Amino acid sequence: MKTNPKTESQRLSALRSLNILDTLPEQEYDQITKLVASICDTPVALISLLDENRQWFKSKVGMNHCELGKKYSFCNFAIQSDDEIMEVFDAREDERFNGNPLVEGEEQMVFYAGVPLRDKDGYGLGTLCVIDHQPRTLSHKQREGLLFLANQVIKLFELHKINKGLKKTQKQLKEKNAQLRNFAGVVSHDMKMPLANMIVTIDILKAKYKDKLDDAGFDYLNNLKKSSFQLSDYISNILTHYESDSITSNEDSLEKFDVHSLVEDIVEMLDIGDDCDISFPEESIDIYTNRVALEQILLNLIGNSLKYNDKPKIEIDIDFKKEPGFYRFFVKDNGIGIPKDKQKEIFNLFSTAAENDRKGNKGNGIGLSTVKKMIHNLGGKIMVNSIEGKGTTFEFTIERTKKL
């Protein structure tokens, strides 16, 4: 039997691209071989792949061997045939198999029916076949079942290849993300010190040359200092965003604590003035979760409620519910609200809804993206409900652990 070397080389390349040769048995394939053996009423059913020298069985019923020599393979004829099913009624009377040891002995292969498993380019990679030890034929329904199940095997091959590709891409993305996270960390830390020096130097200049600076000079220095603080805040947010995965995956941060005490600590950190009223959850409930991550989430959301508010009196209502499987939190404010057309975008990195905050500073669009990422890592979801000019409610969940 002669083959075109160029075509065979391409076929083998297509076969290797599947990355399936010599893989472990899988239930999806084994179910097909069992089913096709039952439909065709044969003692043997195989899903075969053919490489340079052998016929290897991805799944088998009624066969002890894991592979056979390619030169004795019936399937080798099948993949080179133009027929949709190659059927051999009695191999003992077929000249193609004269002297083939598989046709001799107690477990001789007498009847064979195989469907070539072709990829999208038409290369025969292997077969789905059934074998009997005595002459016979397949009925119309049996042939139809064999063809249908062969099509399912091809789809499994395609899915296997896609999944392998996705896993490779996922690995590459993880590596790139790790590199980006490390780069962000190094750059952020390296920029922090020069910025701190700039801020200190500005204060020194203002103090040392106060008698020589006019109002415009002081304005320049104040603007420079303000920009330095904004850049420092921007760098801190970037660093937090790229560190969020390690924060949420840190099991040492899992602890039992009181929700009230957490909110009190956050309010104290924010140094809230008299122009703000904050309502705490009605019940003081103990929860068990990642305290550091939850603190970051609430700190960001409460901070936004403070910054993006145009009312003389800022009102923030924080509520909490313990539900089966989840902790549910609410952060409601009477702020400027978020336009309807921007409510889906606010969780995207570098996306902002408002031009400026309460103090006239422009947001960097990192905080809410980090919040969503942390909540997702903690097994929860975040939703927003907002009316322009009236206020915003952020509602989010965190998956409960079994401990509490």
mmCIF file of C-alpha atoms in Angstrom:
data_model
loop_
_atom_site.group_PDB
_atom_site.id
_atom_site.type_symbol
_atom_site.label_atom_id
_atom_site.label_comp_id
_atom_site.label_asym_id
_atom_site.label_seq_id
_atom_site.Cartn_x
_atom_site.Cartn_y
_atom_site.Cartn_z
ATOM 1 C CA MET A 1 0.000 0.000 0.000
ATOM 2 C CA LYS A 2 1.606 3.264 -1.147
ATOM 3 C CA THR A 3 1.061 6.698 0.309
ATOM 4 C CA ASN A 4 2.050 10.182 -0.800
ATOM 5 C CA PRO A 5 5.000 11.159 1.465
ATOM 6 C CA LYS A 6 4.020 14.833 1.391
ATOM 7 C CA THR A 7 0.386 14.099 2.245
ATOM 8 C CA GLU A 8 1.418 11.603 4.939
ATOM 9 C CA SER A 9 3.744 14.185 6.494
ATOM 10 C CA GLN A 10 0.881 16.683 6.643
ATOM 11 C CA ARG A 11 -1.441 14.044 8.082
ATOM 12 C CA LEU A 12 1.044 13.208 10.836
ATOM 13 C CA SER A 13 1.499 16.903 11.583
ATOM 14 C CA ALA A 14 -2.290 17.262 11.938
ATOM 15 C CA LEU A 15 -2.353 14.189 14.203
ATOM 16 C CA ARG A 16 0.372 15.555 16.497
ATOM 17 C CA SER A 17 -1.394 18.912 16.725
ATOM 18 C CA LEU A 18 -4.202 17.114 18.590
ATOM 19 C CA ASN A 19 -1.818 16.360 21.492
ATOM 20 C CA ILE A 20 -3.839 13.251 22.257
ATOM 21 C CA LEU A 21 -1.488 10.334 21.500
ATOM 22 C CA ASP A 22 -0.599 8.301 24.612
ATOM 23 C CA THR A 23 -3.008 10.209 26.843
ATOM 24 C CA LEU A 24 -4.891 8.447 29.617
ATOM 25 C CA PRO A 25 -8.329 6.856 29.081
ATOM 26 C CA GLU A 26 -11.248 9.281 29.255
ATOM 27 C CA GLN A 27 -14.860 8.520 30.085
ATOM 28 C CA GLU A 28 -16.248 10.446 27.102
ATOM 29 C CA TYR A 29 -14.387 8.222 24.638
ATOM 30 C CA ASP A 30 -15.002 4.999 26.564
ATOM 31 C CA GLN A 31 -18.747 5.660 26.568
ATOM 32 C CA ILE A 32 -18.692 5.906 22.773
ATOM 33 C CA THR A 33 -16.823 2.618 22.261
ATOM 34 C CA LYS A 34 -19.179 0.806 24.664
ATOM 35 C CA LEU A 35 -22.177 2.278 22.900
ATOM 36 C CA VAL A 36 -20.974 1.467 19.383
ATOM 37 C CA ALA A 37 -20.146 -2.128 20.411
ATOM 38 C CA SER A 38 -23.685 -2.435 21.760
ATOM 39 C CA ILE A 39 -25.310 -0.914 18.658
ATOM 40 C CA CYS A 40 -23.314 -3.032 16.232
ATOM 41 C CA ASP A 41 -23.459 -6.123 18.483
ATOM 42 C CA THR A 42 -19.707 -6.766 18.158
ATOM 43 C CA PRO A 43 -17.243 -8.021 20.790
ATOM 44 C CA VAL A 44 -14.635 -5.380 19.850
ATOM 45 C CA ALA A 45 -14.893 -1.614 19.351
ATOM 46 C CA LEU A 46 -11.961 0.783 19.054
ATOM 47 C CA ILE A 47 -11.120 4.457 18.737
ATOM 48 C CA SER A 48 -7.761 4.327 16.949
ATOM 49 C CA LEU A 49 -5.132 6.859 15.954
ATOM 50 C CA LEU A 50 -2.368 6.023 13.487
ATOM 51 C CA ASP A 51 1.080 7.567 13.668
ATOM 52 C CA GLU A 52 4.223 6.630 11.704
ATOM 53 C CA ASN A 53 4.558 3.037 12.926
ATOM 54 C CA ARG A 54 1.595 2.061 15.046
ATOM 55 C CA GLN A 55 -2.135 1.998 15.595
ATOM 56 C CA TRP A 56 -2.770 3.358 19.104
ATOM 57 C CA PHE A 57 -6.096 2.929 20.906
ATOM 58 C CA LYS A 58 -7.537 5.949 22.664
ATOM 59 C CA SER A 59 -10.414 3.732 23.789
ATOM 60 C CA LYS A 60 -11.077 0.035 23.444
ATOM 61 C CA VAL A 61 -13.661 -2.638 24.196
ATOM 62 C CA GLY A 62 -12.765 -6.308 23.864
ATOM 63 C CA MET A 63 -9.091 -5.707 23.030
ATOM 64 C CA ASN A 64 -6.209 -6.414 25.419
ATOM 65 C CA HIS A 65 -3.506 -4.568 23.490
ATOM 66 C CA CYS A 66 -2.992 -0.790 23.753
ATOM 67 C CA GLU A 67 -1.512 -0.588 20.249
ATOM 68 C CA LEU A 68 -0.664 -2.653 17.171
ATOM 69 C CA GLY A 69 1.890 -2.402 14.387
ATOM 70 C CA LYS A 70 0.680 -0.086 11.640
ATOM 71 C CA LYS A 71 1.613 -2.524 8.844
ATOM 72 C CA TYR A 72 -1.014 -4.996 10.152
ATOM 73 C CA SER A 73 -3.667 -2.361 10.784
ATOM 74 C CA PHE A 74 -7.047 -2.615 9.066
ATOM 75 C CA CYS A 75 -7.567 1.036 10.024
ATOM 76 C CA ASN A 76 -4.592 2.038 7.889
ATOM 77 C CA PHE A 77 -6.595 0.932 4.860
ATOM 78 C CA ALA A 78 -9.713 2.674 6.136
ATOM 79 C CA ILE A 79 -8.146 6.147 6.445
ATOM 80 C CA GLN A 80 -6.899 5.893 2.840
ATOM 81 C CA SER A 81 -10.268 4.801 1.538
ATOM 82 C CA ASP A 82 -12.763 7.189 -0.057
ATOM 83 C CA ASP A 83 -15.663 5.250 1.478
ATOM 84 C CA GLU A 84 -17.398 6.750 4.502
ATOM 85 C CA ILE A 85 -17.318 3.269 6.048
ATOM 86 C CA MET A 86 -14.804 0.581 5.094
ATOM 87 C CA GLU A 87 -16.512 -2.758 5.686
ATOM 88 C CA VAL A 88 -14.726 -6.098 5.419
ATOM 89 C CA PHE A 89 -17.172 -9.004 5.597
ATOM 90 C CA ASP A 90 -14.576 -11.810 5.848
ATOM 91 C CA ALA A 91 -10.900 -10.780 6.077
ATOM 92 C CA ARG A 92 -9.826 -14.378 5.459
ATOM 93 C CA GLU A 93 -11.072 -14.050 1.890
ATOM 94 C CA ASP A 94 -9.715 -10.512 1.307
ATOM 95 C CA GLU A 95 -6.360 -10.408 -0.484
ATOM 96 C CA ARG A 96 -5.377 -7.209 1.346
ATOM 97 C CA PHE A 97 -5.007 -9.221 4.543
ATOM 98 C CA ASN A 98 -3.245 -12.327 3.240
ATOM 99 C CA GLY A 99 -0.553 -13.290 5.748
ATOM 100 C CA ASN A 100 -1.814 -10.776 8.324
ATOM 101 C CA PRO A 101 -1.334 -12.394 11.781
ATOM 102 C CA LEU A 102 -4.439 -10.583 13.060
ATOM 103 C CA VAL A 103 -6.593 -12.757 10.789
ATOM 104 C CA GLU A 104 -5.207 -15.934 12.326
ATOM 105 C CA GLY A 105 -5.543 -17.541 15.761
ATOM 106 C CA GLU A 106 -8.423 -17.826 18.232
ATOM 107 C CA GLU A 107 -9.136 -14.076 18.448
ATOM 108 C CA GLN A 108 -8.892 -13.611 14.683
ATOM 109 C CA MET A 109 -10.256 -10.450 13.104
ATOM 110 C CA VAL A 110 -12.728 -11.667 10.532
ATOM 111 C CA PHE A 111 -15.290 -8.883 10.254
ATOM 112 C CA TYR A 112 -14.263 -5.221 10.296
ATOM 113 C CA ALA A 113 -16.158 -1.940 9.837
ATOM 114 C CA GLY A 114 -14.328 1.356 10.318
ATOM 115 C CA VAL A 115 -15.210 5.031 9.841
ATOM 116 C CA PRO A 116 -12.223 7.291 9.085
ATOM 117 C CA LEU A 117 -11.912 10.112 11.630
ATOM 118 C CA ARG A 118 -11.044 13.089 9.434
ATOM 119 C CA ASP A 119 -10.167 16.584 10.623
ATOM 120 C CA LYS A 120 -11.508 19.766 9.004
ATOM 121 C CA ASP A 121 -8.782 19.548 6.337
ATOM 122 C CA GLY A 122 -9.748 15.991 5.433
ATOM 123 C CA TYR A 123 -6.752 14.207 6.947
ATOM 124 C CA GLY A 124 -7.565 10.733 8.265
ATOM 125 C CA LEU A 125 -6.222 10.678 11.813
ATOM 126 C CA GLY A 126 -7.681 7.346 12.850
ATOM 127 C CA THR A 127 -10.935 5.408 12.937
ATOM 128 C CA LEU A 128 -13.915 4.410 14.996
ATOM 129 C CA CYS A 129 -14.219 0.730 14.211
ATOM 130 C CA VAL A 130 -15.971 -2.472 15.254
ATOM 131 C CA ILE A 131 -14.596 -6.008 14.897
ATOM 132 C CA ASP A 132 -16.079 -9.500 15.063
ATOM 133 C CA HIS A 133 -14.492 -12.937 15.035
ATOM 134 C CA GLN A 134 -16.921 -14.264 12.447
ATOM 135 C CA PRO A 135 -18.235 -13.079 9.058
ATOM 136 C CA ARG A 136 -21.194 -10.691 9.149
ATOM 137 C CA THR A 137 -22.588 -7.380 7.851
ATOM 138 C CA LEU A 138 -23.976 -4.252 9.477
ATOM 139 C CA SER A 139 -27.607 -3.270 9.118
ATOM 140 C CA HIS A 140 -28.562 0.172 7.824
ATOM 141 C CA LYS A 141 -29.286 1.387 11.384
ATOM 142 C CA GLN A 142 -25.973 0.019 12.650
ATOM 143 C CA ARG A 143 -24.066 1.800 9.895
ATOM 144 C CA GLU A 144 -25.975 4.982 10.654
ATOM 145 C CA GLY A 145 -25.142 4.671 14.378
ATOM 146 C CA LEU A 146 -21.461 4.049 13.613
ATOM 147 C CA LEU A 147 -21.300 7.171 11.420
ATOM 148 C CA PHE A 148 -23.097 9.299 13.988
ATOM 149 C CA LEU A 149 -20.806 8.241 16.830
ATOM 150 C CA ALA A 150 -17.707 8.737 14.651
ATOM 151 C CA ASN A 151 -18.832 12.331 14.196
ATOM 152 C CA GLN A 152 -19.019 12.685 17.992
ATOM 153 C CA VAL A 153 -15.442 11.382 18.302
ATOM 154 C CA ILE A 154 -14.278 14.025 15.806
ATOM 155 C CA LYS A 155 -16.008 16.708 17.874
ATOM 156 C CA LEU A 156 -14.275 15.397 20.998
ATOM 157 C CA PHE A 157 -10.936 15.656 19.171
ATOM 158 C CA GLU A 158 -11.711 19.255 18.205
ATOM 159 C CA LEU A 159 -12.719 20.148 21.761
ATOM 160 C CA HIS A 160 -9.568 18.496 23.097
ATOM 161 C CA LYS A 161 -7.443 20.579 20.742
ATOM 162 C CA ILE A 162 -9.287 23.784 21.630
ATOM 163 C CA ASN A 163 -8.956 23.088 25.363
ATOM 164 C CA LYS A 164 -5.236 22.401 24.985
ATOM 165 C CA GLY A 165 -4.891 25.681 23.127
ATOM 166 C CA LEU A 166 -6.863 27.533 25.787
ATOM 167 C CA LYS A 167 -4.744 26.040 28.561
ATOM 168 C CA LYS A 168 -1.585 27.097 26.743
ATOM 169 C CA THR A 169 -2.976 30.606 26.262
ATOM 170 C CA GLN A 170 -4.074 30.715 29.899
ATOM 171 C CA LYS A 171 -0.587 29.736 31.024
ATOM 172 C CA GLN A 172 0.955 32.419 28.826
ATOM 173 C CA LEU A 173 -1.498 35.017 30.145
ATOM 174 C CA LYS A 174 -0.688 34.063 33.728
ATOM 175 C CA GLU A 175 3.005 34.432 33.014
ATOM 176 C CA LYS A 176 2.471 37.801 31.315
ATOM 177 C CA ASN A 177 0.217 38.965 34.145
ATOM 178 C CA ALA A 178 2.821 37.928 36.706
ATOM 179 C CA GLN A 179 5.468 39.868 34.781
ATOM 180 C CA LEU A 180 3.161 42.890 34.580
ATOM 181 C CA ARG A 181 2.357 42.637 38.290
ATOM 182 C CA ASN A 182 6.042 42.473 39.159
ATOM 183 C CA PHE A 183 6.777 45.385 36.826
ATOM 184 C CA ALA A 184 3.979 47.448 38.377
ATOM 185 C CA GLY A 185 5.283 46.650 41.848
ATOM 186 C CA VAL A 186 8.865 47.608 41.032
ATOM 187 C CA VAL A 187 7.892 50.800 39.219
ATOM 188 C CA SER A 188 5.412 51.796 41.924
ATOM 189 C CA HIS A 189 7.889 51.325 44.743
ATOM 190 C CA ASP A 190 10.661 53.065 42.786
ATOM 191 C CA MET A 191 8.438 56.090 42.100
ATOM 192 C CA LYS A 192 7.100 56.429 45.626
ATOM 193 C CA MET A 193 10.328 57.749 47.137
ATOM 194 C CA PRO A 194 11.046 60.415 44.477
ATOM 195 C CA LEU A 195 7.443 61.639 44.822
ATOM 196 C CA ALA A 196 7.768 61.838 48.587
ATOM 197 C CA ASN A 197 10.977 63.811 48.136
ATOM 198 C CA MET A 198 9.219 66.177 45.739
ATOM 199 C CA ILE A 199 6.425 66.840 48.245
ATOM 200 C CA VAL A 200 8.896 67.489 51.062
ATOM 201 C CA THR A 201 11.028 69.711 48.781
ATOM 202 C CA ILE A 202 7.970 71.772 47.839
ATOM 203 C CA ASP A 203 7.221 72.417 51.525
ATOM 204 C CA ILE A 204 10.862 73.387 52.118
ATOM 205 C CA LEU A 205 10.785 75.811 49.166
ATOM 206 C CA LYS A 206 7.590 77.406 50.413
ATOM 207 C CA ALA A 207 9.038 77.855 53.888
ATOM 208 C CA LYS A 208 12.529 78.994 52.831
ATOM 209 C CA TYR A 209 11.509 81.367 50.054
ATOM 210 C CA LYS A 210 8.149 82.592 51.372
ATOM 211 C CA ASP A 211 9.383 86.187 51.398
ATOM 212 C CA LYS A 212 10.533 85.976 47.780
ATOM 213 C CA LEU A 213 7.538 84.155 46.292
ATOM 214 C CA ASP A 214 4.500 86.014 45.046
ATOM 215 C CA ASP A 215 0.980 84.570 44.947
ATOM 216 C CA ALA A 216 1.587 83.045 41.523
ATOM 217 C CA GLY A 217 4.703 81.291 42.808
ATOM 218 C CA PHE A 218 2.800 79.792 45.726
ATOM 219 C CA ASP A 219 0.062 78.681 43.329
ATOM 220 C CA TYR A 220 2.623 76.918 41.141
ATOM 221 C CA LEU A 221 4.093 75.092 44.125
ATOM 222 C CA ASN A 222 0.654 74.180 45.498
ATOM 223 C CA ASN A 223 -0.404 72.822 42.114
ATOM 224 C CA LEU A 224 2.827 70.853 41.894
ATOM 225 C CA LYS A 225 2.228 69.412 45.348
ATOM 226 C CA LYS A 226 -1.377 68.560 44.488
ATOM 227 C CA SER A 227 -0.263 66.791 41.302
ATOM 228 C CA SER A 228 2.367 64.880 43.263
ATOM 229 C CA PHE A 229 -0.266 63.619 45.710
ATOM 230 C CA GLN A 230 -2.542 62.646 42.811
ATOM 231 C CA LEU A 231 0.282 60.729 41.149
ATOM 232 C CA SER A 232 1.148 59.048 44.456
ATOM 233 C CA ASP A 233 -2.499 58.028 44.869
ATOM 234 C CA TYR A 234 -2.547 56.739 41.288
ATOM 235 C CA ILE A 235 0.566 54.632 41.885
ATOM 236 C CA SER A 236 -0.898 53.225 45.128
ATOM 237 C CA ASN A 237 -4.096 52.224 43.320
ATOM 238 C CA ILE A 238 -2.182 50.499 40.525
ATOM 239 C CA LEU A 239 -0.136 48.598 43.085
ATOM 240 C CA THR A 240 -3.277 47.548 44.981
ATOM 241 C CA HIS A 241 -4.923 46.416 41.732
ATOM 242 C CA TYR A 242 -2.059 44.113 40.807
ATOM 243 C CA GLU A 243 -1.651 42.871 44.369
ATOM 244 C CA SER A 244 -5.367 42.097 44.710
ATOM 245 C CA ASP A 245 -4.944 38.453 43.614
ATOM 246 C CA SER A 246 -2.373 37.770 46.332
ATOM 247 C CA ILE A 247 -4.519 39.625 48.899
ATOM 248 C CA THR A 248 -7.630 37.562 48.176
ATOM 249 C CA SER A 249 -5.754 34.247 47.985
ATOM 250 C CA ASN A 250 -3.945 34.726 51.305
ATOM 251 C CA GLU A 251 -5.464 32.164 53.702
ATOM 252 C CA ASP A 252 -3.741 33.875 56.648
ATOM 253 C CA SER A 253 -6.162 36.782 56.144
ATOM 254 C CA LEU A 254 -9.152 34.543 56.907
ATOM 255 C CA GLU A 255 -10.396 35.405 60.367
ATOM 256 C CA LYS A 256 -13.453 35.791 62.533
ATOM 257 C CA PHE A 257 -14.406 39.404 63.248
ATOM 258 C CA ASP A 258 -17.310 41.720 63.968
ATOM 259 C CA VAL A 259 -18.701 43.679 60.992
ATOM 260 C CA HIS A 260 -19.267 46.742 63.211
ATOM 261 C CA SER A 261 -15.658 46.846 64.338
ATOM 262 C CA LEU A 262 -14.446 46.591 60.736
ATOM 263 C CA VAL A 263 -16.616 49.518 59.597
ATOM 264 C CA GLU A 264 -15.519 51.560 62.621
ATOM 265 C CA ASP A 265 -11.863 50.982 61.738
ATOM 266 C CA ILE A 266 -12.507 52.075 58.143
ATOM 267 C CA VAL A 267 -14.333 55.247 59.231
ATOM 268 C CA GLU A 268 -11.441 56.088 61.546
ATOM 269 C CA MET A 269 -8.926 55.621 58.718
ATOM 270 C CA LEU A 270 -10.915 57.954 56.453
ATOM 271 C CA ASP A 271 -10.926 60.733 59.088
ATOM 272 C CA ILE A 272 -14.525 61.706 58.299
ATOM 273 C CA GLY A 273 -15.615 65.250 59.195
ATOM 274 C CA ASP A 274 -18.807 66.705 60.692
ATOM 275 C CA ASP A 275 -20.326 67.137 57.251
ATOM 276 C CA CYS A 276 -20.905 63.387 56.996
ATOM 277 C CA ASP A 277 -23.316 60.993 58.706
ATOM 278 C CA ILE A 278 -22.621 57.253 58.435
ATOM 279 C CA SER A 279 -25.201 54.646 59.441
ATOM 280 C CA PHE A 280 -23.840 51.255 60.521
ATOM 281 C CA PRO A 281 -25.509 47.845 60.088
ATOM 282 C CA GLU A 282 -28.331 47.318 62.620
ATOM 283 C CA GLU A 283 -26.916 44.050 63.913
ATOM 284 C CA SER A 284 -23.382 43.453 65.076
ATOM 285 C CA ILE A 285 -22.643 40.051 63.514
ATOM 286 C CA ASP A 286 -19.509 37.950 63.536
ATOM 287 C CA ILE A 287 -18.329 36.744 60.135
ATOM 288 C CA TYR A 288 -15.420 34.610 58.945
ATOM 289 C CA THR A 289 -13.745 35.779 55.748
ATOM 290 C CA ASN A 290 -10.736 37.604 54.320
ATOM 291 C CA ARG A 291 -10.656 40.707 56.505
ATOM 292 C CA VAL A 292 -7.879 42.469 54.570
ATOM 293 C CA ALA A 293 -9.697 42.101 51.238
ATOM 294 C CA LEU A 294 -13.077 43.129 52.672
ATOM 295 C CA GLU A 295 -11.465 46.158 54.292
ATOM 296 C CA GLN A 296 -9.998 47.202 50.921
ATOM 297 C CA ILE A 297 -13.392 46.763 49.226
ATOM 298 C CA LEU A 298 -15.349 48.788 51.783
ATOM 299 C CA LEU A 299 -12.611 51.405 52.075
ATOM 300 C CA ASN A 300 -12.842 52.036 48.346
ATOM 301 C CA LEU A 301 -16.648 52.110 48.176
ATOM 302 C CA ILE A 302 -17.073 54.330 51.254
ATOM 303 C CA GLY A 303 -14.238 56.538 49.991
ATOM 304 C CA ASN A 304 -16.082 56.979 46.677
ATOM 305 C CA SER A 305 -19.280 57.900 48.546
ATOM 306 C CA LEU A 306 -17.332 60.636 50.306
ATOM 307 C CA LYS A 307 -15.499 61.928 47.243
ATOM 308 C CA TYR A 308 -18.319 61.900 44.706
ATOM 309 C CA ASN A 309 -20.898 63.824 46.695
ATOM 310 C CA ASP A 310 -22.195 67.329 46.054
ATOM 311 C CA LYS A 311 -24.564 67.613 49.030
ATOM 312 C CA PRO A 312 -23.868 69.896 52.014
ATOM 313 C CA LYS A 313 -24.461 66.914 54.275
ATOM 314 C CA ILE A 314 -23.027 63.597 53.094
ATOM 315 C CA GLU A 315 -25.137 60.580 54.062
ATOM 316 C CA ILE A 316 -23.763 57.034 53.824
ATOM 317 C CA ASP A 317 -25.745 53.972 54.857
ATOM 318 C CA ILE A 318 -23.866 50.681 55.301
ATOM 319 C CA ASP A 319 -25.935 47.517 55.685
ATOM 320 C CA PHE A 320 -25.155 43.829 55.967
ATOM 321 C CA LYS A 321 -27.010 40.511 55.785
ATOM 322 C CA LYS A 322 -25.857 36.984 56.455
ATOM 323 C CA GLU A 323 -27.461 34.631 53.918
ATOM 324 C CA PRO A 324 -27.096 30.899 53.199
ATOM 325 C CA GLY A 325 -23.804 30.633 51.374
ATOM 326 C CA PHE A 326 -23.113 34.378 51.185
ATOM 327 C CA TYR A 327 -22.465 37.591 53.092
ATOM 328 C CA ARG A 328 -24.303 40.503 51.464
ATOM 329 C CA PHE A 329 -23.210 44.130 51.871
ATOM 330 C CA PHE A 330 -24.801 47.446 50.861
ATOM 331 C CA VAL A 331 -23.121 50.846 50.616
ATOM 332 C CA LYS A 332 -25.677 53.577 49.886
ATOM 333 C CA ASP A 333 -25.037 57.320 49.556
ATOM 334 C CA ASN A 334 -26.800 60.541 48.588
ATOM 335 C CA GLY A 335 -24.061 61.588 46.158
ATOM 336 C CA ILE A 336 -23.952 62.789 42.573
ATOM 337 C CA GLY A 337 -25.049 59.437 41.146
ATOM 338 C CA ILE A 338 -23.822 57.628 38.049
ATOM 339 C CA PRO A 339 -25.297 58.169 34.563
ATOM 340 C CA LYS A 340 -27.263 55.166 33.312
ATOM 341 C CA ASP A 341 -25.082 54.770 30.223
ATOM 342 C CA LYS A 342 -21.912 54.562 32.339
ATOM 343 C CA GLN A 343 -23.071 52.119 35.016
ATOM 344 C CA LYS A 344 -21.819 49.088 33.088
ATOM 345 C CA GLU A 345 -18.447 50.690 32.357
ATOM 346 C CA ILE A 346 -17.444 51.868 35.837
ATOM 347 C CA PHE A 347 -15.934 48.488 36.754
ATOM 348 C CA ASN A 348 -13.604 48.573 33.734
ATOM 349 C CA LEU A 349 -9.995 49.471 34.458
ATOM 350 C CA PHE A 350 -9.278 53.214 33.921
ATOM 351 C CA SER A 351 -12.976 53.978 33.343
ATOM 352 C CA THR A 352 -14.457 56.969 35.235
ATOM 353 C CA ALA A 353 -18.051 58.190 35.492
ATOM 354 C CA ALA A 354 -17.501 61.677 36.967
ATOM 355 C CA GLU A 355 -15.218 64.418 35.694
ATOM 356 C CA ASN A 356 -14.099 65.508 39.175
ATOM 357 C CA ASP A 357 -14.710 64.604 42.803
ATOM 358 C CA ARG A 358 -15.882 66.813 45.690
ATOM 359 C CA LYS A 359 -12.457 68.519 45.906
ATOM 360 C CA GLY A 360 -12.107 68.998 42.159
ATOM 361 C CA ASN A 361 -9.727 66.092 41.631
ATOM 362 C CA LYS A 362 -10.114 63.741 38.675
ATOM 363 C CA GLY A 363 -10.458 60.025 39.406
ATOM 364 C CA ASN A 364 -8.117 57.444 37.887
ATOM 365 C CA GLY A 365 -10.650 54.650 37.232
ATOM 366 C CA ILE A 366 -8.712 51.964 39.077
ATOM 367 C CA GLY A 367 -10.566 51.600 42.394
ATOM 368 C CA LEU A 368 -13.847 50.025 41.241
ATOM 369 C CA SER A 369 -12.010 47.697 38.858
ATOM 370 C CA THR A 370 -9.944 46.476 41.817
ATOM 371 C CA VAL A 371 -13.082 46.127 43.944
ATOM 372 C CA LYS A 372 -14.798 43.963 41.324
ATOM 373 C CA LYS A 373 -11.672 41.830 40.914
ATOM 374 C CA MET A 374 -11.400 41.218 44.676
ATOM 375 C CA ILE A 375 -15.094 40.407 45.037
ATOM 376 C CA HIS A 376 -14.883 37.963 42.117
ATOM 377 C CA ASN A 377 -11.859 36.289 43.715
ATOM 378 C CA LEU A 378 -13.864 35.936 46.931
ATOM 379 C CA GLY A 379 -16.638 34.127 45.060
ATOM 380 C CA GLY A 380 -19.076 37.033 44.929
ATOM 381 C CA LYS A 381 -20.651 39.616 42.619
ATOM 382 C CA ILE A 382 -21.144 43.380 42.715
ATOM 383 C CA MET A 383 -24.105 45.385 41.401
ATOM 384 C CA VAL A 384 -24.852 49.089 41.210
ATOM 385 C CA ASN A 385 -28.134 51.000 41.338
ATOM 386 C CA SER A 386 -27.866 54.748 40.839
ATOM 387 C CA ILE A 387 -29.910 57.832 40.005
ATOM 388 C CA GLU A 388 -28.142 60.972 38.841
ATOM 389 C CA GLY A 389 -28.320 63.746 41.409
ATOM 390 C CA LYS A 390 -29.838 61.511 44.098
ATOM 391 C CA GLY A 391 -27.288 58.847 44.982
ATOM 392 C CA THR A 392 -25.824 55.407 44.435
ATOM 393 C CA THR A 393 -26.146 51.976 46.053
ATOM 394 C CA PHE A 394 -23.455 49.372 45.644
ATOM 395 C CA GLU A 395 -24.526 45.849 46.592
ATOM 396 C CA PHE A 396 -22.019 43.016 46.715
ATOM 397 C CA THR A 397 -21.728 39.461 47.989
ATOM 398 C CA ILE A 398 -18.864 37.379 49.349
ATOM 399 C CA GLU A 399 -18.989 33.601 49.505
ATOM 400 C CA ARG A 400 -19.173 32.234 53.049
ATOM 401 C CA THR A 401 -16.666 29.651 54.208
ATOM 402 C CA LYS A 402 -17.840 26.505 55.982
ATOM 403 C CA LYS A 403 -16.215 27.531 59.261
ATOM 404 C CA LEU A 404 -18.838 30.119 60.221
#
